[in-house]
Short mmCIF file of C-alpha atoms in Angstrom, two decimals:
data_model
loop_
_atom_site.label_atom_id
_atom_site.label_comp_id
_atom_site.label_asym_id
_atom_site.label_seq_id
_atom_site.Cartn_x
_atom_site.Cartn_y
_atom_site.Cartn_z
CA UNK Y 30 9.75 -47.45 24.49
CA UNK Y 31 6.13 -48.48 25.10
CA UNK Y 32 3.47 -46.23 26.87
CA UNK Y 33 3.04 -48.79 29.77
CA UNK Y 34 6.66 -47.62 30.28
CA UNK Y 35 6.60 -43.82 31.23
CA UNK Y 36 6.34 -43.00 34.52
CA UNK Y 37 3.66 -40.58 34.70
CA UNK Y 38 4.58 -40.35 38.66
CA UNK Y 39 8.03 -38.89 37.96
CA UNK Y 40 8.58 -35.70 39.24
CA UNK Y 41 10.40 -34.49 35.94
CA UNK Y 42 7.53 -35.60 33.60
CA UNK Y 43 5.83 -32.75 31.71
CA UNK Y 44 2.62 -34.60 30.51
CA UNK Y 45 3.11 -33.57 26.49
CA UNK Y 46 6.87 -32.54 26.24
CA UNK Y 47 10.16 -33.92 26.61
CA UNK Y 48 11.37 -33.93 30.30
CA UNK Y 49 14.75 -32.62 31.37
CA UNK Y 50 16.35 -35.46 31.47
CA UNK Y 51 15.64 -36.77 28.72
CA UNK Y 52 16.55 -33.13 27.11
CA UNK Y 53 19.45 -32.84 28.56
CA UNK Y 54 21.18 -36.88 28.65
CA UNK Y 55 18.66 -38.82 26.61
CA UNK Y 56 17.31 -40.73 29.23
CA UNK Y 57 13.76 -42.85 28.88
CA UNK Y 58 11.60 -43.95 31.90
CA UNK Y 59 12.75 -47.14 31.65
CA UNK Y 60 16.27 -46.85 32.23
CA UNK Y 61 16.50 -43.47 33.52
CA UNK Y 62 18.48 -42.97 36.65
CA UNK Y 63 16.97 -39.43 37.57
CA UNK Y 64 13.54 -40.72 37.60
CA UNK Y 65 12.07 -39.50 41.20
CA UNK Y 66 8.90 -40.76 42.30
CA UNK Y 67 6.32 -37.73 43.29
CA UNK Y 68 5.59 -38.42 47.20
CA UNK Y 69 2.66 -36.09 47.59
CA UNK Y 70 0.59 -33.82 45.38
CA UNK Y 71 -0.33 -30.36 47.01
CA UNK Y 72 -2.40 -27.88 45.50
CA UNK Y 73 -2.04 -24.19 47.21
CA UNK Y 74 -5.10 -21.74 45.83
CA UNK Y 75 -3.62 -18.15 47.09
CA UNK Y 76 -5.46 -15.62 44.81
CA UNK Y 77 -3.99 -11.73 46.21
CA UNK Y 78 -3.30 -9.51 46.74
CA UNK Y 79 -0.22 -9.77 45.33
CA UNK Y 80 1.83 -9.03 49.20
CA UNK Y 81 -0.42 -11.83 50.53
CA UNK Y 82 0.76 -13.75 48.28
CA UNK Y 83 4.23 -13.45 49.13
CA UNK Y 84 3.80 -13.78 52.82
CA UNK Y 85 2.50 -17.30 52.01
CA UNK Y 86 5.23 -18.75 50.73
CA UNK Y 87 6.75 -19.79 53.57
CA UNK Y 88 4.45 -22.66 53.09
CA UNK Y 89 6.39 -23.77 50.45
CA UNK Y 90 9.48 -24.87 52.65
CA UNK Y 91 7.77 -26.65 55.21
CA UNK Y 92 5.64 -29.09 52.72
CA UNK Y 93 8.86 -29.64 50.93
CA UNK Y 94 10.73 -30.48 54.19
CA UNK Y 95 7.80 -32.81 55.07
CA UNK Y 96 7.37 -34.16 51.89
CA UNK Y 97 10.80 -34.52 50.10
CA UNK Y 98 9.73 -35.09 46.46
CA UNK Y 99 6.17 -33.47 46.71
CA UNK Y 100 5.26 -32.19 43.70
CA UNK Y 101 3.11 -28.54 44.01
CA UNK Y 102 0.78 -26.53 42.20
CA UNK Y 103 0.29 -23.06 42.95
CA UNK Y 104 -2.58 -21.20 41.51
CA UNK Y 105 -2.27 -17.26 41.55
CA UNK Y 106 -3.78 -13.68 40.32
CA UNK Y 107 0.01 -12.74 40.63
CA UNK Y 108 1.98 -15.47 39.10
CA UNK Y 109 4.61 -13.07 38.58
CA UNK Y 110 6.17 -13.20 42.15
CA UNK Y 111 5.81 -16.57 42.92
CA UNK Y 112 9.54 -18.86 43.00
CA UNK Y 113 9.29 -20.80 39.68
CA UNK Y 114 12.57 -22.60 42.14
CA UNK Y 115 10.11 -23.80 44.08
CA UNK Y 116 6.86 -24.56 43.02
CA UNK Y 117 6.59 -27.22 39.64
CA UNK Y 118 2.89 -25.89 38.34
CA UNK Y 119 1.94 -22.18 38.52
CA UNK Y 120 -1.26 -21.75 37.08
CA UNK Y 121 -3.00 -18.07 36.99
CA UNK Y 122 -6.60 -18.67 37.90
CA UNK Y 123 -8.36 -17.07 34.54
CA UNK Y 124 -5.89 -19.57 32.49
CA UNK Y 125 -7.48 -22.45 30.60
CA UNK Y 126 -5.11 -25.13 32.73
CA UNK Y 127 -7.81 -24.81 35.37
CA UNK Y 128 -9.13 -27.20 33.73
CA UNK Y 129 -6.06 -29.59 35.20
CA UNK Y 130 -6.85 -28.85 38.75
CA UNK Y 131 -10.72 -29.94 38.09
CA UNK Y 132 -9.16 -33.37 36.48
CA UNK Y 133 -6.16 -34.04 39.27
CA UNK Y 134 -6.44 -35.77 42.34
CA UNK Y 135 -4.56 -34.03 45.19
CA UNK Y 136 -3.09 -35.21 48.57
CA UNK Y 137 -3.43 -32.26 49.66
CA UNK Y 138 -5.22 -29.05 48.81
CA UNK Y 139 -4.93 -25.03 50.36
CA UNK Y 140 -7.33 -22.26 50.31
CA UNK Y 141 -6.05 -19.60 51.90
CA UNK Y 142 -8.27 -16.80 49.47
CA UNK Y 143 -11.99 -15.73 50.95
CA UNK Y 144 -13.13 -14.76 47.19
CA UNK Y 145 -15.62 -16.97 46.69
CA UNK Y 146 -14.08 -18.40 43.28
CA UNK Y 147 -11.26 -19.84 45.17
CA UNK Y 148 -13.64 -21.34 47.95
CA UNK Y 149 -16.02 -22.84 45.48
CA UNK Y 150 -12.81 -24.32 43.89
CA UNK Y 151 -11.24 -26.25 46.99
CA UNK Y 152 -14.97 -26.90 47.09
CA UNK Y 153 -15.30 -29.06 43.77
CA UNK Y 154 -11.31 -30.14 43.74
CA UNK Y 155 -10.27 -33.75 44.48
CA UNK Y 156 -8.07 -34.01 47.45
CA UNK Y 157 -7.64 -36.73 50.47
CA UNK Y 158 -6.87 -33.80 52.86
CA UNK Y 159 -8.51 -30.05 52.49
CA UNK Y 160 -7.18 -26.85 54.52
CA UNK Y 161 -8.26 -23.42 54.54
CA UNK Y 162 -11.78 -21.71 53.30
CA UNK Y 163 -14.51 -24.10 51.06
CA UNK Y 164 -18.01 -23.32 50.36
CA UNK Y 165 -20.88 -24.06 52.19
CA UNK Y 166 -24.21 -22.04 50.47
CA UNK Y 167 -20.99 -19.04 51.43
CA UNK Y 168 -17.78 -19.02 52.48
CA UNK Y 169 -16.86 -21.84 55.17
CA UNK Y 170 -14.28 -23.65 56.78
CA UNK Y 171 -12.69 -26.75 55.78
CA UNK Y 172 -11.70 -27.75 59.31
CA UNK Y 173 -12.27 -26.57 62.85
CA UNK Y 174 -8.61 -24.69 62.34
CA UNK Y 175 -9.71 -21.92 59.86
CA UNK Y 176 -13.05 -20.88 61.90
CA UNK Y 177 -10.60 -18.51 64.15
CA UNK Y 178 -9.89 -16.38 60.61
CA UNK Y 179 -13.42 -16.50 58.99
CA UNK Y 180 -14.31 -14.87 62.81
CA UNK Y 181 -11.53 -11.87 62.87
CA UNK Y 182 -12.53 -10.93 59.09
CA UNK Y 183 -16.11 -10.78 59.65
CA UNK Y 184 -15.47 -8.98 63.79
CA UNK Y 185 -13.09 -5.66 64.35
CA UNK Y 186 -13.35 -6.57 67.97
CA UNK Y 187 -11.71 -10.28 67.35
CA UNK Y 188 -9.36 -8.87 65.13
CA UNK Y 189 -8.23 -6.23 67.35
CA UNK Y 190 -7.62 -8.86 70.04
CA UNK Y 191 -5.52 -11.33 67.71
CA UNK Y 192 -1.72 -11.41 68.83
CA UNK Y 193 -0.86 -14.49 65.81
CA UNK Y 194 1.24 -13.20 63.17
CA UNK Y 195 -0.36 -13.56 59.67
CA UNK Y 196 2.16 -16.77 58.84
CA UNK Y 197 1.51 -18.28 62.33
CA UNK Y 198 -2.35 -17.83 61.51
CA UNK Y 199 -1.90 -19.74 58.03
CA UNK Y 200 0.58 -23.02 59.67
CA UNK Y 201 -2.33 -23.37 62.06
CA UNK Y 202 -4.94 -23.16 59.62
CA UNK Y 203 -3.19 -25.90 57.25
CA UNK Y 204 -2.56 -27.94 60.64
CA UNK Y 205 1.22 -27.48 60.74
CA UNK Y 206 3.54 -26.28 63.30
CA UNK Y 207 5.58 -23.10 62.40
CA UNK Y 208 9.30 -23.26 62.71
CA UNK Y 209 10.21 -19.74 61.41
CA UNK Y 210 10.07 -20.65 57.64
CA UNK Y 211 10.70 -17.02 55.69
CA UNK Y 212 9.16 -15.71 52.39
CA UNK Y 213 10.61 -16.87 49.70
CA UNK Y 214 11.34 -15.12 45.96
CA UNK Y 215 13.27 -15.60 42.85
CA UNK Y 216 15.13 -12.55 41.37
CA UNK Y 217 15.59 -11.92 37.72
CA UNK Y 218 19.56 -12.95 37.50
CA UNK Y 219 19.50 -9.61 34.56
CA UNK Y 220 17.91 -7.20 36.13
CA UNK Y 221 19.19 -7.92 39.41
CA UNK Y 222 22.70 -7.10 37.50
CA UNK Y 223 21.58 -4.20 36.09
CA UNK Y 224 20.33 -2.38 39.31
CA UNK Y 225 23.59 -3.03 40.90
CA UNK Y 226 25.72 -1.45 38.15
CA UNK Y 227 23.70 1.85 38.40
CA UNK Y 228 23.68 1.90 42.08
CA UNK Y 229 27.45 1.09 42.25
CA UNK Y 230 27.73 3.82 39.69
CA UNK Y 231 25.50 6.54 41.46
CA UNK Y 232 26.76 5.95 45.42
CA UNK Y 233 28.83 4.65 47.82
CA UNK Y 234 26.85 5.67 50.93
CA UNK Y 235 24.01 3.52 52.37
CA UNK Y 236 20.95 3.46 50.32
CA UNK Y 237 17.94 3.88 51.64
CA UNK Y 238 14.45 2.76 49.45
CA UNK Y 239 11.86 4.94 50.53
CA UNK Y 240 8.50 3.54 48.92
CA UNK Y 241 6.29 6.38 49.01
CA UNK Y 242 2.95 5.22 48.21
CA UNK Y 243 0.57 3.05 50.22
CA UNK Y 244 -2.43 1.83 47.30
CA UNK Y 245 -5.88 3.34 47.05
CA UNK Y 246 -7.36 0.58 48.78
CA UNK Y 247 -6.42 2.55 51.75
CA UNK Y 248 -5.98 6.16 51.47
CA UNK Y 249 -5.87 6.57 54.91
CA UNK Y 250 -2.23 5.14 55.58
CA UNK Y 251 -0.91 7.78 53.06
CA UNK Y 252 2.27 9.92 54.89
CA UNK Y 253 2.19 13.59 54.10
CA UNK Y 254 4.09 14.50 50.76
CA UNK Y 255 5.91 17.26 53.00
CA UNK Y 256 6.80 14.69 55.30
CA UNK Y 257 8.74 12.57 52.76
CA UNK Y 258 10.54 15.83 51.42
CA UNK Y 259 11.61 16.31 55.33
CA UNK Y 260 12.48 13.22 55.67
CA UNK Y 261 15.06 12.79 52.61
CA UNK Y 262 16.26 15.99 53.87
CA UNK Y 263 17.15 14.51 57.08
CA UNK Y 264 18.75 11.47 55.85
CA UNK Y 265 20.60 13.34 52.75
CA UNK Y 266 22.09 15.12 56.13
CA UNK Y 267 23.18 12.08 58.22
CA UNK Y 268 25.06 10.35 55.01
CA UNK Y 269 22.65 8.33 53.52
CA UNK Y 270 21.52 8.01 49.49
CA UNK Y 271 17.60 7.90 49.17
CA UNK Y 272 16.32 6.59 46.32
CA UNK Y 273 12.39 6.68 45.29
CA UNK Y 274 10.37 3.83 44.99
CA UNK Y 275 6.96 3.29 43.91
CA UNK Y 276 4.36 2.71 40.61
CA UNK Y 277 2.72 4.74 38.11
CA UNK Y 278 0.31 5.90 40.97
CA UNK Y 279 3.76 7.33 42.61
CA UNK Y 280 5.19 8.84 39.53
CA UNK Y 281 4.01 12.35 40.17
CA UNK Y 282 4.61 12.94 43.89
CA UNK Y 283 8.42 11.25 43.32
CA UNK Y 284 8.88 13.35 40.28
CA UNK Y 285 7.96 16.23 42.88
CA UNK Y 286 10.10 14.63 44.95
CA UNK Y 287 13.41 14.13 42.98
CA UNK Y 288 13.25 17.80 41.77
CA UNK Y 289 12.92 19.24 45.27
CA UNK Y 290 15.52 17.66 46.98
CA UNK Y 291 17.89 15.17 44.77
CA UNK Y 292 16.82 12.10 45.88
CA UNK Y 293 17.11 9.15 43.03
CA UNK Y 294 14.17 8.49 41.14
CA UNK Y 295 15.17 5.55 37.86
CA UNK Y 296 11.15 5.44 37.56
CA UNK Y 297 8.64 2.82 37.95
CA UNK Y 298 8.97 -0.66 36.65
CA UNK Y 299 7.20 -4.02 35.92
CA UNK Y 300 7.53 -6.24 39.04
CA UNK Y 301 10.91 -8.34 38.05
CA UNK Y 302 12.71 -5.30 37.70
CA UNK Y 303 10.79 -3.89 40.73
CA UNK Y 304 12.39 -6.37 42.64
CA UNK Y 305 15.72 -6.44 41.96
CA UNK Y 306 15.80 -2.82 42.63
CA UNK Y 307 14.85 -3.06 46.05
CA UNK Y 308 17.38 -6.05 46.47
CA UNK Y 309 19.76 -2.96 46.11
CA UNK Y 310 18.28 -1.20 48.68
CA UNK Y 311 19.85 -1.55 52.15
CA UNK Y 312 16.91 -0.61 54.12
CA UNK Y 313 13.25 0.31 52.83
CA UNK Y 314 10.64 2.74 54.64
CA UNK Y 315 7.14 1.83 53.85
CA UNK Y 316 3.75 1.70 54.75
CA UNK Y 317 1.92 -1.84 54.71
CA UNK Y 318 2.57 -2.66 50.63
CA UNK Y 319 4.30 -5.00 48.52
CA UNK Y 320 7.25 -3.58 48.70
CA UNK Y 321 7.35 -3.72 52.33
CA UNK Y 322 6.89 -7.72 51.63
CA UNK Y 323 9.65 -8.24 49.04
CA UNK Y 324 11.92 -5.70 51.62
CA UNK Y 325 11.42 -8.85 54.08
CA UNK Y 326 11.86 -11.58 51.20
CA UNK Y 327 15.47 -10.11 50.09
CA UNK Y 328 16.45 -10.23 53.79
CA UNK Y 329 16.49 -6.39 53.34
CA UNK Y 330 16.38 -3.56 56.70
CA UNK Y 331 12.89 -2.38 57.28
CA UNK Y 332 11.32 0.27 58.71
CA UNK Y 333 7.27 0.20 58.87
CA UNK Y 334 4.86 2.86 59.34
CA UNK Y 335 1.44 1.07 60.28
CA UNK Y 336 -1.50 2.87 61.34
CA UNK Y 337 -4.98 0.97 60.49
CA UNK Y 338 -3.82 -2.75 60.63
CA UNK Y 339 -3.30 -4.97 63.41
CA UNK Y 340 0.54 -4.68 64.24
CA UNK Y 341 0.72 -8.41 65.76
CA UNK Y 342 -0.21 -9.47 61.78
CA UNK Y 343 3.42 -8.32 60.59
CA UNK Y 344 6.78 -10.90 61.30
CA UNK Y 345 9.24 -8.63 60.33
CA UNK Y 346 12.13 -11.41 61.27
CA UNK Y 347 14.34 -9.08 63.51
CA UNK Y 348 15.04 -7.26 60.46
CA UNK Y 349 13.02 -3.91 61.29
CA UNK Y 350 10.75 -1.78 63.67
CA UNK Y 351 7.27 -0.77 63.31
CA UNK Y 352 6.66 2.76 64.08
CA UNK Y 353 2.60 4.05 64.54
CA UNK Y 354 1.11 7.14 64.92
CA UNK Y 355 1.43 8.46 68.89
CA UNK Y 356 -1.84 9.00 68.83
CA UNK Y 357 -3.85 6.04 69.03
CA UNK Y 358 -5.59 5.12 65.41
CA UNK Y 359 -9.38 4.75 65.52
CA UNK Y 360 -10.02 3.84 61.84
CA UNK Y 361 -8.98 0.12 61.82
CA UNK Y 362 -9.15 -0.85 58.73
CA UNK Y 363 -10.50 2.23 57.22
CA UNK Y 364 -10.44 4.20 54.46
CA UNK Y 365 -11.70 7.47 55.77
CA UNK Y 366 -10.61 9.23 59.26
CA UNK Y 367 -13.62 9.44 61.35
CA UNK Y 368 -11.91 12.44 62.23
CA UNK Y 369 -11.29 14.04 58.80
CA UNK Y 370 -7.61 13.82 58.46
CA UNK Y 371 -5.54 10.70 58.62
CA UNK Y 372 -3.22 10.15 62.10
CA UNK Y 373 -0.06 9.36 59.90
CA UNK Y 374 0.25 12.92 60.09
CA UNK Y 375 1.49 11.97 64.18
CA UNK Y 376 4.43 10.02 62.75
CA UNK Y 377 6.88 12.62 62.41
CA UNK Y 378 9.44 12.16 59.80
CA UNK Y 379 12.08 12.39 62.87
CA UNK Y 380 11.20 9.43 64.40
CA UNK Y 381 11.36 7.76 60.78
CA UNK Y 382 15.09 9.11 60.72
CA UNK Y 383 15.94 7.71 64.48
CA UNK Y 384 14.65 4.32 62.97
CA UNK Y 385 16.70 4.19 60.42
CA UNK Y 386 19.65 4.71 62.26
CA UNK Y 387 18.67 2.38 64.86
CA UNK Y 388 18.23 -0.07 62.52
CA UNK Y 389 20.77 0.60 59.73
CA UNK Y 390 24.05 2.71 61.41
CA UNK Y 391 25.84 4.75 58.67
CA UNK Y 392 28.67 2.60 58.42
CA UNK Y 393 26.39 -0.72 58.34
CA UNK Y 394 25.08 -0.33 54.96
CA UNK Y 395 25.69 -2.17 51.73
CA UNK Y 396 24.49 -5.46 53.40
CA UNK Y 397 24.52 -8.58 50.90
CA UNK Y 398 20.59 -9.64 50.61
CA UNK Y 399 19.03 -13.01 50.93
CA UNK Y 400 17.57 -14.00 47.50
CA UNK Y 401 17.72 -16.99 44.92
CA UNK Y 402 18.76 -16.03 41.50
CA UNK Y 403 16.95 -18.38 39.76
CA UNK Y 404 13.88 -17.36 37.39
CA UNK Y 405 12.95 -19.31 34.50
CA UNK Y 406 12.04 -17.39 31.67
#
């Protein structure tokens, strides 16, 4: 086997390791049957937050249905949720393989991040095609297609006025035509196998996730703590199981929670395991947060509560309702009230218990999800 003999090009070929298929059968680039050309070369540069990043993957299946045998790089602040399945090079963006991406020449190349790290970077990469947000003495477009979302981040007014979902914004700005391509995310095979067991072991009834927090970013979509305690009440009442989601900024108010009325709290978790415990979940009630983002990657029921965000943003696939505050919110994308006390308070944790029986009947639950169960360790 000479060097002029392996074929750098293949889509298997792992640059300083053996390749599959040469791990697995013994094959060498010269004879090897499995050897499949790579047709494109696509960088994607999605930074976070860590639910943008999710809602970007859809990306993933239209390149690959263009370009069967393209061969992608993804680089990432949240590594952890991206579909190993899908993408061959995940590279977080403080890891010393940036150095790869500076050295590679791309077909095509994807900003979708406004940090100006990730600009600067589609900036200085090498690529025959660029999409997305570059750098320009500041943050710019790359073509006439991402000037419409540089304008609604920098004015509320054009924001307010946008009806594009978030994924229809992104297909435009990369210059392709959305055919309702979904999120897509692996699940931990282990864990996922684990969650059931203690769900089947706790309940029979529908279970309901209800993910109680909503960041610090935004304090101002926070639901009353009373509110939630009414609300598990309600659907404790109408045959449902309610079980208490959320992170170590949740711990206390579920804690609260769980002693006050019953409802199922394992804990908080790392993301994996995060994620294969909503995947149990039949439906999810949330505020605009990650788990509200996996809920729609699993193919799970959702039920929204949005108050400071542009509703249009959110595809939620048929699979849910958004429910706002009656009272019109004046704090778009705030995180104060200009009137001293948030409007969530108008969402009354009734109509959050019509939803979910609108959208998940009592005798509807224990719905199969939509996941892949591969994850490479």
């Amino acid at each position: 086997m000479n060097w002029e003999d392996v074929k750098r090009d293949c889509l298997y070929y792992k640059g300083h390791i053996p390749c599959l298929p040469n791990k697995q059968n013994g094959h060498v680039c010269s004879s090897c049957k499995a050897y499949s050309k790579i047709s494109k070369r696509i960088l994607i540069i999605k930074l976070g937050a860590i639910g943008d990043v999710i809602r970007t993957t859809p990306l993933l299946q239209k390149y690959k249905k263009l370009y069967p045998g393209c061969h992608i790089t993804w680089i990432s602040d949240y590594t952890e949720v991206l579909p190993k399945s899908w993408i061959d090079h995940i590279i977080p963006m403080t890891s010393r393989k940036m150095m790869e991406v500076s050295y590679t020449q791309y077909d095509i190349a994807v900003n979708l991040d406004k940090e100006p790290e990730a600009c600067i970077l589609l900036k200085q990469v090498t690529a025959h095609e660029k999409y997305g947000f570059t750098w320009e003495n500041g943050i710019a477009p790359a073509t006439r297609a991402a000037k419409a979302k540089l304008l609604t981040g920098l004015f509320d007014e054009l924001s307010k006025q946008n009806k594009a979902s978030y994924i229809q914004e992104i297909f435009s700005i990369c210059h392709l035509e959305y055919s309702d391509e979904r999120y897509i995310l692996d699940i931990d095979p282990v864990h996922h196998s684990q969650w059931k067991e203690k769900l089947q072991n706790e309940t029979s009834l529908p279970v309901i996730g209800l993910n109680t927090g909503a960041g610090q970013r935004w304090p101002t979509r926070q639901w009353p703590l009373e509110y939630w305690e009414s609300l598990i009440r309600t659907l404790q009442d109408k045959g449902y199981f309610c079980v208490l989601l959320g992170g170590k900024d949740e711990h206390e108010n579920n804690t609260r929670l769980n002693e006050k009325t019953g409802a199922w709290y394992p804990g908080n978790f790392p993301v994996q395991q995060f994620i294969a415990l909503i995947a149990q979940c039949d439906l999810i009630v949330s505020q605009v947060t990650m788990a509200m983002h996996l809920c729609l990657a699993l193919n799970r029921k959702l039920v929204l509560m949005n108050n400071i965000f542009n509703p249009y943003e959110f595809d939620l696939f048929d699979q849910g309702e958004i429910i706002q505050p009656e009272k019109a919110c004046e704090c778009y994308f705030g995180a104060s009230c200009v009137y001293g006390e948030s409007c969530m308070k108008y969402i009354t944790p009734e109509s959050i218990a019509d939803a979910v029986e609108r959208q998940l009947p009592v005798k509807q639950g224990n719905m199969e999800p939509n996941y892949s169960l591969k994850y490479d360790f």
